[in-house]
CSV table of C-alpha atoms in Angstrom, one decimal:
chain,number,residue,atom,x,y,z
A,20,UNK,CA,-126.7,-29.3,-1.0
A,21,UNK,CA,-126.8,-25.5,-1.4
A,22,UNK,CA,-123.9,-23.2,-0.5
A,23,UNK,CA,-125.5,-19.8,0.5
A,24,UNK,CA,-127.2,-20.5,3.8
A,25,UNK,CA,-126.3,-24.1,4.5
A,26,UNK,CA,-122.5,-23.9,4.0
A,27,UNK,CA,-122.1,-20.1,4.3
A,28,UNK,CA,-124.6,-18.6,6.9
A,29,UNK,CA,-125.0,-15.3,4.9
A,30,UNK,CA,-127.8,-14.1,7.2
A,31,UNK,CA,-125.8,-14.2,10.4
A,32,UNK,CA,-124.8,-10.8,11.7
A,33,UNK,CA,-121.1,-10.0,11.1
A,34,UNK,CA,-120.5,-9.9,14.9
A,35,UNK,CA,-122.3,-13.2,15.6
A,36,UNK,CA,-121.0,-15.7,13.1
A,37,UNK,CA,-121.7,-19.3,14.2
A,38,UNK,CA,-118.9,-21.1,16.0
A,39,UNK,CA,-116.3,-22.8,13.8
A,40,UNK,CA,-116.9,-20.6,10.7
A,41,UNK,CA,-113.9,-18.9,9.2
A,42,UNK,CA,-113.9,-15.9,6.9
A,43,UNK,CA,-112.9,-16.5,3.3
A,44,UNK,CA,-112.5,-14.0,0.5
A,45,UNK,CA,-113.1,-15.0,-3.1
A,46,UNK,CA,-112.4,-13.0,-6.2
A,47,UNK,CA,-114.9,-13.7,-8.9
A,48,UNK,CA,-114.5,-13.0,-12.6
A,49,UNK,CA,-117.0,-10.3,-13.5
A,50,UNK,CA,-117.7,-9.4,-9.9
A,51,UNK,CA,-118.8,-5.8,-10.1
A,52,UNK,CA,-117.2,-4.8,-6.7
A,53,UNK,CA,-113.6,-4.1,-6.4
A,54,UNK,CA,-113.4,-5.9,-3.0
A,55,UNK,CA,-113.5,-9.7,-2.9
A,56,UNK,CA,-116.6,-11.5,-1.9
A,57,UNK,CA,-116.6,-12.4,1.8
A,58,UNK,CA,-118.0,-15.7,2.9
A,59,UNK,CA,-118.0,-17.6,6.1
A,60,UNK,CA,-117.3,-21.4,5.9
A,61,UNK,CA,-116.8,-24.1,8.5
A,62,UNK,CA,-113.8,-26.3,7.7
A,63,UNK,CA,-115.2,-29.1,9.8
A,64,UNK,CA,-118.3,-29.4,7.6
A,65,UNK,CA,-116.4,-30.9,4.7
A,66,UNK,CA,-115.1,-33.9,6.7
A,67,UNK,CA,-118.4,-34.3,8.4
A,68,UNK,CA,-120.3,-34.4,5.1
A,69,UNK,CA,-117.9,-36.9,3.7
A,70,UNK,CA,-118.3,-39.1,6.8
A,71,UNK,CA,-122.0,-38.9,6.6
A,72,UNK,CA,-122.0,-39.8,2.9
A,73,UNK,CA,-119.7,-42.7,3.5
A,74,UNK,CA,-121.6,-44.1,6.5
A,75,UNK,CA,-125.1,-43.6,4.9
A,76,UNK,CA,-124.2,-44.6,1.4
A,77,UNK,CA,-125.0,-41.2,0.0
A,78,UNK,CA,-123.7,-39.2,-2.9
A,79,UNK,CA,-122.8,-35.5,-2.2
A,80,UNK,CA,-123.9,-33.2,-5.0
A,81,UNK,CA,-123.9,-29.4,-5.4
A,82,UNK,CA,-127.4,-27.9,-5.8
A,83,UNK,CA,-126.4,-24.3,-5.9
A,84,UNK,CA,-126.3,-21.3,-8.2
A,85,UNK,CA,-122.6,-21.4,-7.7
A,86,UNK,CA,-122.7,-24.6,-9.9
A,87,UNK,CA,-119.1,-25.6,-10.9
A,88,UNK,CA,-117.5,-22.7,-9.0
A,89,UNK,CA,-118.6,-24.6,-5.8
A,90,UNK,CA,-115.9,-27.2,-6.7
A,91,UNK,CA,-113.2,-24.6,-7.2
A,92,UNK,CA,-114.0,-22.3,-4.4
A,93,UNK,CA,-116.1,-23.5,-1.5
A,94,UNK,CA,-115.2,-27.2,-1.8
A,95,UNK,CA,-111.5,-26.8,-1.4
A,96,UNK,CA,-112.0,-24.3,1.5
A,97,UNK,CA,-113.8,-27.0,3.6
A,98,UNK,CA,-112.0,-30.1,2.3
A,99,UNK,CA,-114.5,-31.5,-0.2
A,100,UNK,CA,-113.3,-33.2,-3.3
A,101,UNK,CA,-114.8,-32.3,-6.7
A,102,UNK,CA,-118.5,-33.2,-6.5
A,103,UNK,CA,-121.2,-33.7,-9.2
A,104,UNK,CA,-123.0,-30.4,-10.0
A,105,UNK,CA,-126.7,-29.9,-10.8
A,106,UNK,CA,-126.9,-27.2,-13.5
A,107,UNK,CA,-129.6,-24.7,-13.5
A,108,UNK,CA,-131.1,-22.5,-16.1
A,109,UNK,CA,-129.4,-19.1,-16.4
A,110,UNK,CA,-130.2,-17.1,-13.3
A,111,UNK,CA,-133.2,-19.3,-12.4
A,112,UNK,CA,-135.4,-16.5,-13.6
A,113,UNK,CA,-139.1,-16.9,-14.3
A,114,UNK,CA,-139.9,-17.1,-18.0
A,115,UNK,CA,-142.9,-15.3,-19.5
A,116,UNK,CA,-145.9,-17.7,-19.8
A,117,UNK,CA,-144.1,-20.4,-17.6
A,118,UNK,CA,-144.5,-20.8,-13.9
A,119,UNK,CA,-141.2,-20.5,-12.0
A,120,UNK,CA,-140.3,-23.5,-9.9
A,121,UNK,CA,-136.8,-22.5,-8.6
A,122,UNK,CA,-134.4,-25.5,-8.3
A,123,UNK,CA,-137.0,-28.2,-8.1
A,124,UNK,CA,-137.0,-29.2,-11.8
A,125,UNK,CA,-133.3,-29.7,-12.3
A,126,UNK,CA,-133.0,-31.5,-8.9
A,127,UNK,CA,-135.9,-33.7,-9.8
A,128,UNK,CA,-134.2,-34.7,-13.1
A,129,UNK,CA,-130.9,-35.3,-11.4
A,130,UNK,CA,-132.4,-37.5,-8.6
A,131,UNK,CA,-135.1,-39.2,-10.7
A,132,UNK,CA,-135.9,-42.5,-9.2
A,133,UNK,CA,-133.3,-42.2,-6.4
A,134,UNK,CA,-133.7,-41.3,-2.8
A,135,UNK,CA,-132.9,-37.7,-2.1
A,136,UNK,CA,-131.9,-35.8,1.0
A,137,UNK,CA,-131.5,-32.1,0.2
A,138,UNK,CA,-130.0,-29.4,2.4
A,139,UNK,CA,-131.1,-25.8,1.5
A,140,UNK,CA,-132.3,-22.7,3.2
A,141,UNK,CA,-134.9,-21.7,0.6
A,142,UNK,CA,-137.6,-24.5,0.6
A,143,UNK,CA,-140.3,-22.0,1.6
A,144,UNK,CA,-139.6,-19.5,-1.2
A,145,UNK,CA,-141.9,-21.3,-3.6
A,146,UNK,CA,-144.2,-23.4,-1.4
A,147,UNK,CA,-146.5,-24.5,-4.3
A,148,UNK,CA,-143.6,-25.7,-6.4
A,149,UNK,CA,-142.1,-27.5,-3.3
A,150,UNK,CA,-145.4,-29.3,-2.6
A,151,UNK,CA,-145.7,-30.3,-6.3
A,152,UNK,CA,-142.1,-31.6,-6.2
A,153,UNK,CA,-142.8,-33.6,-3.1
A,154,UNK,CA,-146.1,-34.9,-4.4
A,155,UNK,CA,-144.4,-36.2,-7.6
A,156,UNK,CA,-141.7,-37.9,-5.6
A,157,UNK,CA,-144.3,-39.5,-3.3
A,158,UNK,CA,-146.4,-40.7,-6.2
A,159,UNK,CA,-143.2,-42.3,-7.6
A,160,UNK,CA,-142.5,-43.8,-4.2
A,161,UNK,CA,-139.1,-42.2,-4.1
A,162,UNK,CA,-137.9,-41.3,-0.5
A,163,UNK,CA,-137.3,-37.6,-0.2
A,164,UNK,CA,-136.1,-35.6,2.8
A,165,UNK,CA,-135.9,-31.8,2.5
A,166,UNK,CA,-133.7,-30.5,5.3
A,167,UNK,CA,-134.3,-26.8,5.9
A,168,UNK,CA,-131.2,-24.9,7.1
A,169,UNK,CA,-131.4,-21.6,8.9
A,170,UNK,CA,-129.2,-19.1,6.9
A,171,UNK,CA,-128.2,-17.4,10.1
A,172,UNK,CA,-126.7,-20.7,11.5
A,173,UNK,CA,-125.7,-23.0,8.6
A,174,UNK,CA,-125.5,-26.8,8.7
A,175,UNK,CA,-125.4,-28.2,12.2
A,176,UNK,CA,-124.7,-31.6,13.7
A,177,UNK,CA,-128.5,-31.8,14.1
A,178,UNK,CA,-129.0,-31.5,10.3
A,179,UNK,CA,-126.4,-34.2,9.7
A,180,UNK,CA,-128.0,-36.5,12.3
A,181,UNK,CA,-131.4,-35.9,10.7
A,182,UNK,CA,-130.0,-37.0,7.3
A,183,UNK,CA,-128.2,-40.0,8.8
A,184,UNK,CA,-131.4,-41.1,10.6
A,185,UNK,CA,-133.4,-40.7,7.4
A,186,UNK,CA,-130.9,-42.7,5.4
A,187,UNK,CA,-130.9,-45.5,8.0
A,188,UNK,CA,-134.7,-45.7,7.7
A,189,UNK,CA,-134.6,-46.5,4.0
């Protein structure tokens, strides 16, 4: 799962944060601003995600540019234990002469041969790469569910129910 958007609805107006979300301030090493980074997180999501994982037999994994910092900052704020982390190339920037595919390559390697339900708000950023990712997973007969999350709202009970239903269908 991703952090920015699904766990922290960064696109919600400050005066209209979704219900249940609480402001957190994080100090980041090397953060160029003097003020801490402000994020909104819902403490009920941690237990809900853990329950979903336990009931559906799923493994929770961070798929975020926050990488290992998600385990030391966001995870504790919502009650998640240390989770595995998918590591991404520095900055996920396009390289000259190579097509940029966002997070799909590292996620594909991590989940190779295993069913995957992925919560993120950016699946439409690189639609060609998304379709190639899904085509490769289909060709390998690996069940895959991409759950798009609105970055104004964050993960909802409907998203969790969708993943639970998908997992039950396996």
